[in-house]
mmCIF file of C-alpha atoms in Angstrom:
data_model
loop_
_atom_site.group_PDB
_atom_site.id
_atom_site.type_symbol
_atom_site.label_atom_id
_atom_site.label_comp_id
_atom_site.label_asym_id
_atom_site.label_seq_id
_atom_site.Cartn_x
_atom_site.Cartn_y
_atom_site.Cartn_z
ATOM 1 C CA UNK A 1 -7.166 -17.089 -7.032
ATOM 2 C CA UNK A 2 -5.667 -13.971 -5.512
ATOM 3 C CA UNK A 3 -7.292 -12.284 -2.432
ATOM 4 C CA UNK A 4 -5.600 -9.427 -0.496
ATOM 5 C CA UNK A 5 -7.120 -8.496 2.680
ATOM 6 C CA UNK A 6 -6.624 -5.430 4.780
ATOM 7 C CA UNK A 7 -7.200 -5.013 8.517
ATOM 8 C CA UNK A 8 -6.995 -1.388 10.127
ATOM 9 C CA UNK A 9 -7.309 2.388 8.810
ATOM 10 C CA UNK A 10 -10.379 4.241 10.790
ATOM 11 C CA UNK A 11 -11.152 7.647 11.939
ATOM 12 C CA UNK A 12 -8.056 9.720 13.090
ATOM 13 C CA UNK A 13 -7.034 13.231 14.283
ATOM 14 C CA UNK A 14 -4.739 15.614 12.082
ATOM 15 C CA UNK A 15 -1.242 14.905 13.306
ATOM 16 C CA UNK A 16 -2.337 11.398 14.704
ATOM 17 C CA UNK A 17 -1.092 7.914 13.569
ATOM 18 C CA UNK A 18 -2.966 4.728 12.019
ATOM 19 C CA UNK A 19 -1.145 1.347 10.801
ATOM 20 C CA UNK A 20 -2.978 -0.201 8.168
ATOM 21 C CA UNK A 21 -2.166 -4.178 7.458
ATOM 22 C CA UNK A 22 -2.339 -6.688 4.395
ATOM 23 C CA UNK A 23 -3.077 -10.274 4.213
ATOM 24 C CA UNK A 24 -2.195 -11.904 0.835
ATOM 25 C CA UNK A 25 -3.271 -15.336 -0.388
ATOM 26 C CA UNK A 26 -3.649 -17.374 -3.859
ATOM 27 C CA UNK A 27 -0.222 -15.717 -5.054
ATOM 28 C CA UNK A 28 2.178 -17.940 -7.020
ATOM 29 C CA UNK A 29 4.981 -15.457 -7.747
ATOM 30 C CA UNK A 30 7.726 -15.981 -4.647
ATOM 31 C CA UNK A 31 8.608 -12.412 -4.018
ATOM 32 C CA UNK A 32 5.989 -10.484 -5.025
ATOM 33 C CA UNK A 33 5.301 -6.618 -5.452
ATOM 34 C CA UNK A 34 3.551 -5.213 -3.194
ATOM 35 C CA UNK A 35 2.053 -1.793 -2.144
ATOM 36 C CA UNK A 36 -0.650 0.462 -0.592
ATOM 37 C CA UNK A 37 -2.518 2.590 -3.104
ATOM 38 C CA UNK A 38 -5.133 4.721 -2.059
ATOM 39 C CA UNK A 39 -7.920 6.464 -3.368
ATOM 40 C CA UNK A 40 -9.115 10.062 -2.261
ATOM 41 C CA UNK A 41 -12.749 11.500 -2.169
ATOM 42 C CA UNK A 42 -12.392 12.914 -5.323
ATOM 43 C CA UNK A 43 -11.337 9.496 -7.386
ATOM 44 C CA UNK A 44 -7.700 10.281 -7.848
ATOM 45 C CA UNK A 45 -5.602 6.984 -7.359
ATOM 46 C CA UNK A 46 -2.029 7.115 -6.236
ATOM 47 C CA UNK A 47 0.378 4.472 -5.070
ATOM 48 C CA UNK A 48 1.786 5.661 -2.121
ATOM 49 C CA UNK A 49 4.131 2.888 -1.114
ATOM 50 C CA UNK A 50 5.856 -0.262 -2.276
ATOM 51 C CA UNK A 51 8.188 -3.358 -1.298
ATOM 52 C CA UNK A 52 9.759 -4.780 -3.846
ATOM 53 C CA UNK A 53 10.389 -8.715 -3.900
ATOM 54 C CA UNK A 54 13.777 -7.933 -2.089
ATOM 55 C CA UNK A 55 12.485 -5.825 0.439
ATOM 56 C CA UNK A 56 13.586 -2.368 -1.190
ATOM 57 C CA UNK A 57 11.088 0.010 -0.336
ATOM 58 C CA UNK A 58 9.445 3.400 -2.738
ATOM 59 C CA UNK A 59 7.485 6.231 -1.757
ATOM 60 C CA UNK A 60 5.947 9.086 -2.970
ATOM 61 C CA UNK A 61 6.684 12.281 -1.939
ATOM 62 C CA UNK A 62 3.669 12.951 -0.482
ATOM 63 C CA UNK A 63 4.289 10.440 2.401
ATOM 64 C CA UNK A 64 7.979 10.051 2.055
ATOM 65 C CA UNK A 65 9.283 10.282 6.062
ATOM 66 C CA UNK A 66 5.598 10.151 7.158
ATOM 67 C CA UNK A 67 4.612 6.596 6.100
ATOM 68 C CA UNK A 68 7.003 3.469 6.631
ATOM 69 C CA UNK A 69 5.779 0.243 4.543
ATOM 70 C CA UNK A 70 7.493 -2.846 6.265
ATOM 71 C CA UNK A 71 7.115 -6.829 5.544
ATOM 72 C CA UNK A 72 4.757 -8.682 7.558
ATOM 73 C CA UNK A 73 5.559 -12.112 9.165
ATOM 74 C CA UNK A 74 6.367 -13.208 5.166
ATOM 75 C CA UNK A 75 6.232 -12.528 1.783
ATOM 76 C CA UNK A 76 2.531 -12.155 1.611
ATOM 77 C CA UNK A 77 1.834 -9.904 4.095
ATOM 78 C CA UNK A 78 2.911 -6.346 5.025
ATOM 79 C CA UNK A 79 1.603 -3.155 7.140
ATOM 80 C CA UNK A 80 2.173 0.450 6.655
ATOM 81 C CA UNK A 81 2.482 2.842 9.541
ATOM 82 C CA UNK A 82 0.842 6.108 8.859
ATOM 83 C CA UNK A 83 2.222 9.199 11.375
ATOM 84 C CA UNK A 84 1.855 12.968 11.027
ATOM 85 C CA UNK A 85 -1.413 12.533 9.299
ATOM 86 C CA UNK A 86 -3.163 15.022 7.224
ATOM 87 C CA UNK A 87 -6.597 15.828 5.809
ATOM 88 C CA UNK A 88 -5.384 15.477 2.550
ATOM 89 C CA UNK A 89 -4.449 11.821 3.522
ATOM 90 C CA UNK A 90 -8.085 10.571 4.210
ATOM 91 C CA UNK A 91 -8.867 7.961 1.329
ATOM 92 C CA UNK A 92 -9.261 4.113 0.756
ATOM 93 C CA UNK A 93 -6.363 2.174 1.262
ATOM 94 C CA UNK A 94 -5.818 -0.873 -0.896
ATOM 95 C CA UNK A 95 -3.603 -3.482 -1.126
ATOM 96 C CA UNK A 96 -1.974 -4.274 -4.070
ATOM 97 C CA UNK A 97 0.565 -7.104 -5.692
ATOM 98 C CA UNK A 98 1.633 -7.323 -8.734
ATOM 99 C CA UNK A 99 1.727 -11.069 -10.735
ATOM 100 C CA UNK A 100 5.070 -9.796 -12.481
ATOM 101 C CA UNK A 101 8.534 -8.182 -11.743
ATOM 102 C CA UNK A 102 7.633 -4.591 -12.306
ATOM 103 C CA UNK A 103 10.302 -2.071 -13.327
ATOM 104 C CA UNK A 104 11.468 0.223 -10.731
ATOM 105 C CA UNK A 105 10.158 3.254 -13.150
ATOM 106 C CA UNK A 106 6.677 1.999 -12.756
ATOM 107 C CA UNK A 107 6.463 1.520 -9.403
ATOM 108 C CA UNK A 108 4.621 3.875 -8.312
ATOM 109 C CA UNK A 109 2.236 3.534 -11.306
ATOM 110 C CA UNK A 110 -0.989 2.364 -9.932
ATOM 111 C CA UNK A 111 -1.370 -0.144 -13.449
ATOM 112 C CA UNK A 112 1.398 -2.042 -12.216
ATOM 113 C CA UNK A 113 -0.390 -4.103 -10.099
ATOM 114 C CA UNK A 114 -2.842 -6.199 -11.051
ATOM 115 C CA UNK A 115 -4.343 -8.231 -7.788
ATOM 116 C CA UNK A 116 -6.433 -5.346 -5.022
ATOM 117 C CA UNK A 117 -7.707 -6.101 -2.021
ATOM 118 C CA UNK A 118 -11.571 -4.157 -0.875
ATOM 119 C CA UNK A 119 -9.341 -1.379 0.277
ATOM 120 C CA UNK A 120 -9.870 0.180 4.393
ATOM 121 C CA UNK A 121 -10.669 3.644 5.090
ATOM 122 C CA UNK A 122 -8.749 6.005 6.717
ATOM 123 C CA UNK A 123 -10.441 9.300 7.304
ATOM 124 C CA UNK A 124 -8.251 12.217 8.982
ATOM 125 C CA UNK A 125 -9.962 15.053 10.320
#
């Protein structure tokens, strides 16, 4: 049984930072895939960053050289640094792996990955 966990988010000023953090557990695959996907007010769901099982990291442009996704102390665990935050960033943050090798074109498809955690809020104002 899969469980992702994430620790941090919270309530944070435009242009401020927050580090968000993911716990996994229950996952057989060695290397897994694994990203942050979040989910605005308004339902739309977008993946916003991703390790790959060697460590190779994808964003998407609308956090590419704000966000940095990074390992944790293994495989099953990583953290995301959040800086230069904006209003449009406020959503819930999940954590994600994915139970397969996904293709580097689908990435950043939120379908790739089939294990979420409860997701954290960040809310920017």
């Amino acid at each position: 049984h899969v469980q992702l966990v994430e620790s941090g988010g919270g309530s944070v000023q435009a242009e401020g930072s927050a580090r968000v953090s993911c716990v996994a557990s229950g996952i057989a695959y060695r290397d897994p895939c694994m990203g942050w996907i979040r989910q605005s007010p308004g339902g739309r769901r977008e993946v916003v960053a991703t390790l790959d099982g060697y460590g190779g990291t994808l964003y998407a442009n609308s956090v590419k050289g704000r966000f940095t996704i990074a390992r944790g102390k293994d495989n099953y665990s990583m953290n995301m640094q959040m800086n230069s935050l904006k209003s449009s960033d406020t959503a819930m943050y999940y954590c994600a792996a994915a139970s397969t090798v996904v293709p580097p074109q689908l990435m950043l498809t939120p379908t790739a990955f089939n294990d979420w955690g409860q997701g954290t809020q960040v809310t920017v104002s």
